Each structure stands twice: as C-alpha cells, then as structure tokens.
CSV table of N, CA, C and O in Angstrom, one decimal:
chain,number,residue,atom,x,y,z
A,1,SER,N,23.8,65.9,-362.5
A,1,SER,CA,24.8,66.5,-361.6
A,1,SER,C,26.2,65.9,-362.0
A,1,SER,O,26.3,64.7,-362.4
A,2,GLU,N,27.3,66.6,-361.7
A,2,GLU,CA,28.6,66.2,-362.1
A,2,GLU,C,29.2,65.5,-360.9
A,2,GLU,O,29.1,65.9,-359.7
A,3,ARG,N,30.0,64.4,-361.2
A,3,ARG,CA,30.6,63.6,-360.1
A,3,ARG,C,32.0,64.3,-359.8
A,3,ARG,O,32.7,64.8,-360.7
A,4,PRO,N,32.4,64.2,-358.5
A,4,PRO,CA,33.7,64.6,-358.2
A,4,PRO,C,34.8,63.7,-358.8
A,4,PRO,O,34.5,62.5,-359.1
A,5,PRO,N,36.0,64.2,-359.0
A,5,PRO,CA,37.1,63.3,-359.6
A,5,PRO,C,37.4,62.2,-358.6
A,5,PRO,O,37.3,62.3,-357.4
A,6,LEU,N,37.8,61.1,-359.2
A,6,LEU,CA,38.2,59.9,-358.4
A,6,LEU,C,39.5,60.2,-357.7
A,6,LEU,O,40.3,60.9,-358.1
A,7,SER,N,39.7,59.5,-356.5
A,7,SER,CA,40.9,59.7,-355.7
A,7,SER,C,41.4,58.4,-355.3
A,7,SER,O,40.6,57.5,-355.0
A,8,ASP,N,42.7,58.2,-355.2
A,8,ASP,CA,43.3,57.0,-354.6
A,8,ASP,C,44.1,57.3,-353.3
A,8,ASP,O,44.9,56.6,-352.9
A,9,ARG,N,43.8,58.5,-352.7
A,9,ARG,CA,44.5,58.9,-351.5
A,9,ARG,C,43.5,58.9,-350.3
A,9,ARG,O,42.3,59.2,-350.5
A,10,LEU,N,44.1,58.7,-349.1
A,10,LEU,CA,43.3,58.8,-347.9
A,10,LEU,C,44.2,59.5,-346.9
A,10,LEU,O,45.3,59.1,-346.7
A,11,VAL,N,43.6,60.5,-346.3
A,11,VAL,CA,44.4,61.3,-345.2
A,11,VAL,C,43.7,60.9,-343.9
A,11,VAL,O,42.5,61.1,-343.7
A,12,LEU,N,44.5,60.5,-342.9
A,12,LEU,CA,44.0,60.2,-341.6
A,12,LEU,C,44.6,61.2,-340.6
A,12,LEU,O,45.8,61.4,-340.6
A,13,ARG,N,43.8,61.8,-339.9
A,13,ARG,CA,44.2,62.7,-338.8
A,13,ARG,C,43.9,62.1,-337.5
A,13,ARG,O,42.8,61.8,-337.1
A,14,VAL,N,45.0,61.8,-336.7
A,14,VAL,CA,44.9,61.1,-335.5
A,14,VAL,C,45.2,62.0,-334.3
A,14,VAL,O,45.9,63.1,-334.5
A,15,ARG,N,44.7,61.7,-333.2
A,15,ARG,CA,44.9,62.6,-332.0
A,15,ARG,C,46.3,62.6,-331.5
A,15,ARG,O,46.9,63.6,-331.1
A,16,ARG,N,47.0,61.4,-331.5
A,16,ARG,CA,48.4,61.3,-331.1
A,16,ARG,C,49.2,60.6,-332.2
A,16,ARG,O,48.7,59.7,-332.9
A,17,PRO,N,50.5,60.9,-332.3
A,17,PRO,CA,51.3,60.3,-333.3
A,17,PRO,C,51.4,58.8,-333.0
A,17,PRO,O,51.4,58.3,-331.9
A,18,TRP,N,51.4,58.0,-334.1
A,18,TRP,CA,51.6,56.5,-333.9
A,18,TRP,C,53.0,56.2,-333.7
A,18,TRP,O,53.9,56.9,-334.2
A,19,ALA,N,53.3,55.1,-333.0
A,19,ALA,CA,54.7,54.7,-332.7
A,19,ALA,C,55.4,54.3,-334.0
A,19,ALA,O,54.9,53.6,-334.8
A,20,PRO,N,56.6,54.8,-334.2
A,20,PRO,CA,57.4,54.5,-335.4
A,20,PRO,C,57.6,53.0,-335.4
A,20,PRO,O,57.9,52.3,-334.4
A,21,GLY,N,57.4,52.4,-336.6
A,21,GLY,CA,57.6,50.9,-336.8
A,21,GLY,C,56.3,50.1,-336.5
A,21,GLY,O,56.3,48.9,-336.7
A,22,ALA,N,55.3,50.8,-336.1
A,22,ALA,CA,54.0,50.1,-335.8
A,22,ALA,C,53.3,49.7,-337.0
A,22,ALA,O,53.4,50.3,-338.1
A,23,ARG,N,52.6,48.6,-336.9
A,23,ARG,CA,51.7,48.1,-338.0
A,23,ARG,C,50.3,48.1,-337.4
A,23,ARG,O,50.0,47.4,-336.4
A,24,LEU,N,49.4,48.8,-338.1
A,24,LEU,CA,48.0,48.9,-337.6
A,24,LEU,C,47.0,48.3,-338.6
A,24,LEU,O,47.1,48.5,-339.8
A,25,ALA,N,46.0,47.6,-338.1
A,25,ALA,CA,44.9,47.1,-338.9
A,25,ALA,C,43.9,48.3,-339.0
A,25,ALA,O,43.6,49.0,-338.1
A,26,LEU,N,43.4,48.5,-340.3
A,26,LEU,CA,42.5,49.6,-340.6
A,26,LEU,C,41.3,49.1,-341.3
A,26,LEU,O,41.4,48.3,-342.2
A,27,GLU,N,40.1,49.4,-340.7
A,27,GLU,CA,38.9,49.0,-341.4
A,27,GLU,C,38.0,50.3,-341.6
A,27,GLU,O,37.8,51.1,-340.7
A,28,ILE,N,37.6,50.5,-342.8
A,28,ILE,CA,36.8,51.6,-343.2
A,28,ILE,C,35.5,51.1,-343.7
A,28,ILE,O,35.5,50.3,-344.7
A,29,ARG,N,34.4,51.5,-343.1
A,29,ARG,CA,33.1,51.0,-343.4
A,29,ARG,C,32.3,52.0,-344.3
A,29,ARG,O,32.5,53.2,-344.1
A,30,GLY,N,31.6,51.5,-345.2
A,30,GLY,CA,30.7,52.3,-346.0
A,30,GLY,C,31.4,53.1,-347.2
A,30,GLY,O,30.9,54.1,-347.6
A,31,VAL,N,32.5,52.5,-347.7
A,31,VAL,CA,33.1,53.1,-348.9
A,31,VAL,C,32.4,52.8,-350.1
A,31,VAL,O,32.0,51.6,-350.4
A,32,ARG,N,32.1,53.8,-350.9
A,32,ARG,CA,31.4,53.6,-352.2
A,32,ARG,C,32.4,53.6,-353.4
A,32,ARG,O,33.2,54.5,-353.5
A,33,ASN,N,32.3,52.5,-354.2
A,33,ASN,CA,33.3,52.5,-355.3
A,33,ASN,C,32.7,53.2,-356.5
A,33,ASN,O,31.7,53.8,-356.5
A,34,ILE,N,33.4,53.1,-357.7
A,34,ILE,CA,33.1,53.9,-358.9
A,34,ILE,C,31.7,53.5,-359.4
A,34,ILE,O,31.0,54.3,-360.0
A,35,THR,N,31.3,52.3,-359.2
A,35,THR,CA,30.0,51.8,-359.7
A,35,THR,C,28.8,52.1,-358.8
A,35,THR,O,27.7,51.9,-359.1
A,36,GLY,N,29.2,52.7,-357.6
A,36,GLY,CA,28.2,53.0,-356.6
A,36,GLY,C,27.9,52.0,-355.6
A,36,GLY,O,27.0,52.2,-354.7
A,37,VAL,N,28.6,50.9,-355.6
A,37,VAL,CA,28.4,49.8,-354.6
A,37,VAL,C,29.1,50.1,-353.4
A,37,VAL,O,30.3,50.6,-353.4
A,38,THR,N,28.5,50.0,-352.2
A,38,THR,CA,29.1,50.3,-350.9
A,38,THR,C,29.6,49.1,-350.3
A,38,THR,O,29.0,48.0,-350.3
A,39,GLY,N,30.8,49.2,-349.7
A,39,GLY,CA,31.4,48.0,-349.0
A,39,GLY,C,32.3,48.5,-347.9
A,39,GLY,O,32.5,49.7,-347.7
A,40,ASP,N,32.9,47.5,-347.3
A,40,ASP,CA,33.9,47.8,-346.2
A,40,ASP,C,35.3,47.5,-346.8
A,40,ASP,O,35.5,46.6,-347.6
A,41,VAL,N,36.3,48.3,-346.4
A,41,VAL,CA,37.7,48.1,-346.8
A,41,VAL,C,38.5,47.8,-345.6
A,41,VAL,O,38.4,48.4,-344.5
A,42,VAL,N,39.3,46.7,-345.7
A,42,VAL,CA,40.2,46.3,-344.6
A,42,VAL,C,41.6,46.3,-345.1
A,42,VAL,O,41.9,45.8,-346.2
A,43,GLY,N,42.6,46.9,-344.4
A,43,GLY,CA,43.9,46.9,-344.8
A,43,GLY,C,44.9,47.1,-343.6
A,43,GLY,O,44.4,47.2,-342.5
A,44,THR,N,46.1,47.3,-343.9
A,44,THR,CA,47.2,47.5,-342.9
A,44,THR,C,47.9,48.8,-343.2
A,44,THR,O,48.2,49.1,-344.3
A,45,VAL,N,48.2,49.5,-342.1
A,45,VAL,CA,49.0,50.8,-342.2
A,45,VAL,C,50.3,50.5,-341.5
A,45,VAL,O,50.3,50.1,-340.4
A,46,ALA,N,51.4,50.7,-342.3
A,46,ALA,CA,52.7,50.6,-341.7
A,46,ALA,C,53.3,52.0,-341.4
A,46,ALA,O,53.4,52.8,-342.3
A,47,VAL,N,53.6,52.3,-340.1
A,47,VAL,CA,54.1,53.5,-339.7
A,47,VAL,C,55.6,53.5,-340.0
A,47,VAL,O,56.3,52.6,-339.5
A,48,PRO,N,56.2,54.4,-340.8
A,48,PRO,CA,57.6,54.3,-341.1
A,48,PRO,C,58.5,54.5,-339.8
A,48,PRO,O,58.1,55.2,-338.9
A,49,GLU,N,59.7,53.9,-339.8
A,49,GLU,CA,60.6,54.1,-338.7
A,49,GLU,C,61.2,55.5,-338.9
A,49,GLU,O,61.2,56.1,-339.9
A,50,ARG,N,61.7,56.0,-337.8
A,50,ARG,CA,62.4,57.3,-337.8
A,50,ARG,C,63.7,57.1,-338.5
A,50,ARG,O,64.4,56.1,-338.3
A,51,PRO,N,64.2,58.1,-339.3
A,51,PRO,CA,65.5,57.9,-339.9
A,51,PRO,C,66.6,57.9,-338.9
A,51,PRO,O,66.5,58.6,-337.9
A,52,ALA,N,67.7,57.2,-339.1
A,52,ALA,CA,68.8,57.1,-338.2
A,52,ALA,C,69.5,58.5,-338.2
A,52,ALA,O,69.6,59.1,-339.2
A,53,ARG,N,69.8,58.9,-337.0
A,53,ARG,CA,70.6,60.2,-336.9
A,53,ARG,C,72.0,60.0,-337.4
A,53,ARG,O,72.6,59.0,-337.2
A,54,ASP,N,72.5,61.0,-338.0
A,54,ASP,CA,73.9,61.0,-338.4
A,54,ASP,C,74.8,61.0,-337.2
A,54,ASP,O,74.8,61.9,-336.4
A,55,SER,N,75.6,60.0,-337.0
A,55,SER,CA,76.5,59.9,-335.9
A,55,SER,C,77.6,61.0,-335.9
A,55,SER,O,78.2,61.3,-334.8
A,56,LEU,N,77.9,61.5,-337.1
A,56,LEU,CA,78.9,62.5,-337.1
A,56,LEU,C,78.4,63.9,-337.0
A,56,LEU,O,79.1,64.8,-336.7
A,57,GLY,N,77.1,64.1,-337.1
A,57,GLY,CA,76.5,65.4,-337.0
A,57,GLY,C,77.1,66.3,-338.1
A,57,GLY,O,77.2,65.9,-339.2
A,58,THR,N,77.4,67.5,-337.8
A,58,THR,CA,77.9,68.4,-338.8
A,58,THR,C,79.4,68.6,-338.6
A,58,THR,O,80.1,69.3,-339.4
A,59,ALA,N,80.0,67.9,-337.6
A,59,ALA,CA,81.4,68.0,-337.4
A,59,ALA,C,82.2,67.2,-338.4
A,59,ALA,O,81.7,66.1,-338.8
A,60,ASP,N,83.4,67.6,-338.6
A,60,ASP,CA,84.3,66.8,-339.5
A,60,ASP,C,84.8,65.6,-338.8
A,60,ASP,O,85.1,65.7,-337.6
A,61,SER,N,85.0,64.5,-339.4
A,61,SER,CA,85.4,63.3,-338.8
A,61,SER,C,86.9,63.2,-338.6
A,61,SER,O,87.4,62.3,-337.8
A,62,LEU,N,87.7,64.0,-339.3
A,62,LEU,CA,89.1,63.9,-339.1
A,62,LEU,C,89.6,65.1,-338.3
A,62,LEU,O,89.1,66.2,-338.3
A,63,PRO,N,90.6,64.8,-337.4
A,63,PRO,CA,91.1,65.9,-336.6
A,63,PRO,C,91.8,67.0,-337.5
A,63,PRO,O,92.3,66.7,-338.5
A,64,ARG,N,91.7,68.2,-337.0
A,64,ARG,CA,92.4,69.3,-337.8
A,64,ARG,C,93.7,69.7,-337.1
A,64,ARG,O,93.7,69.8,-335.9
A,65,ARG,N,94.7,69.9,-337.9
A,65,ARG,CA,96.0,70.3,-337.4
A,65,ARG,C,96.3,71.7,-337.9
A,65,ARG,O,95.9,72.1,-339.0
A,66,PRO,N,97.0,72.5,-337.1
A,66,PRO,CA,97.3,73.9,-337.5
A,66,PRO,C,98.2,73.8,-338.7
A,66,PRO,O,99.1,72.9,-338.8
A,67,ASP,N,98.1,74.8,-339.6
A,67,ASP,CA,99.0,74.9,-340.8
A,67,ASP,C,100.3,75.6,-340.3
A,67,ASP,O,100.5,75.9,-339.2
A,68,SER,N,101.2,75.9,-341.3
A,68,SER,CA,102.4,76.6,-341.0
A,68,SER,C,102.3,77.9,-340.3
A,68,SER,O,103.2,78.4,-339.6
A,69,LEU,N,101.1,78.6,-340.5
A,69,LEU,CA,100.9,79.9,-339.9
A,69,LEU,C,100.1,79.8,-338.6
A,69,LEU,O,99.7,80.8,-338.0
A,70,GLY,N,99.8,78.6,-338.1
A,70,GLY,CA,99.1,78.4,-336.9
A,70,GLY,C,97.6,78.4,-337.0
A,70,GLY,O,96.9,78.3,-336.0
A,71,ARG,N,97.1,78.5,-338.3
A,71,ARG,CA,95.7,78.4,-338.5
A,71,ARG,C,95.2,77.0,-338.5
A,71,ARG,O,96.0,76.1,-338.8
A,72,ARG,N,93.9,76.8,-338.1
A,72,ARG,CA,93.4,75.5,-338.2
A,72,ARG,C,93.1,75.1,-339.6
A,72,ARG,O,92.2,75.7,-340.3
A,73,ALA,N,93.8,74.2,-340.2
A,73,ALA,CA,93.6,73.8,-341.6
A,73,ALA,C,92.5,72.9,-341.7
A,73,ALA,O,92.2,72.1,-340.8
A,74,ASP,N,91.8,72.9,-342.9
A,74,ASP,CA,90.7,71.9,-343.2
A,74,ASP,C,91.3,70.5,-343.4
A,74,ASP,O,92.5,70.4,-343.8
A,75,SER,N,90.6,69.5,-343.0
A,75,SER,CA,91.1,68.2,-343.1
A,75,SER,C,91.2,67.7,-344.6
A,75,SER,O,91.9,66.8,-344.9
A,76,LEU,N,90.5,68.4,-345.5
A,76,LEU,CA,90.6,68.0,-346.9
A,76,LEU,C,91.3,69.1,-347.6
A,76,LEU,O,90.9,70.3,-347.6
A,77,LYS,N,92.5,68.8,-348.1
A,77,LYS,CA,93.3,69.8,-348.8
A,77,LYS,C,92.8,69.9,-350.2
A,77,LYS,O,92.4,68.9,-350.9
A,78,PRO,N,92.9,71.1,-350.8
A,78,PRO,CA,92.5,71.3,-352.2
A,78,PRO,C,93.5,70.6,-353.1
A,78,PRO,O,94.7,70.4,-352.7
A,79,PRO,N,93.1,70.2,-354.3
A,79,PRO,CA,94.0,69.5,-355.2
A,79,PRO,C,95.1,70.5,-355.6
A,79,PRO,O,94.9,71.7,-355.7
A,80,PRO,N,96.3,70.0,-355.9
A,80,PRO,CA,97.4,70.9,-356.4
A,80,PRO,C,97.0,71.5,-357.7
A,80,PRO,O,96.4,70.9,-358.5
A,81,GLN,N,97.4,72.8,-357.8
A,81,GLN,CA,97.2,73.5,-359.0
A,81,GLN,C,98.3,73.1,-360.1
A,81,GLN,O,99.4,72.9,-359.8
A,82,PRO,N,97.8,72.9,-361.3
A,82,PRO,CA,98.8,72.5,-362.4
A,82,PRO,C,99.8,73.7,-362.6
A,82,PRO,O,99.4,74.9,-362.5
A,83,ARG,N,101.1,73.3,-362.9
A,83,ARG,CA,102.1,74.3,-363.2
A,83,ARG,C,102.0,74.8,-364.6
A,83,ARG,O,101.7,74.0,-365.5
A,84,ARG,N,102.3,76.1,-364.8
A,84,ARG,CA,102.2,76.6,-366.2
A,84,ARG,C,103.6,76.9,-366.7
A,84,ARG,O,104.5,77.2,-366.1
C-alpha cells in the first residue's frame, strides 16, 4: 500500500476564538512519526495579537482649504509642471 505524503502542518478547529496574545500549552497524544513510532507531542501555541487600528482611518490628516474657485483642494499639491 502507498503511504500518504508527509505533512508539517496542523489545523485546529476550536469552538470559540482564543484570546489575542494568549499562550496555550498543547499536548497531542498518539502521534506517529515517519518510522512508525507513536509518541506524545507537547508544545506551545501563541495566539497573535490583533493588528493596531489605523488612528487616521481613511481621512486625510491635513486640513483642506478651498482653492481660488472655492473648491476643496487636496492637501497634497501636484508637483509643478516643467516649462517648455
């Protein structure tokens, strides 16, 4: 019979999300290695922190002033065009 391919990944499906920043001890019993020997595996799982929210959001950080025609101008002006 043909053996399945080796894997170095483990997917855990849990009932509730783990707390961000938590560190959990994990013990898996009855794991069989490549030579067929069965044993227990003990390790730690670190749950990543949530990324910090952007304090600026999508808004521009500089105030916008009306241009000479009364329109709201962008806070970043385009570079001047070279004269010909």
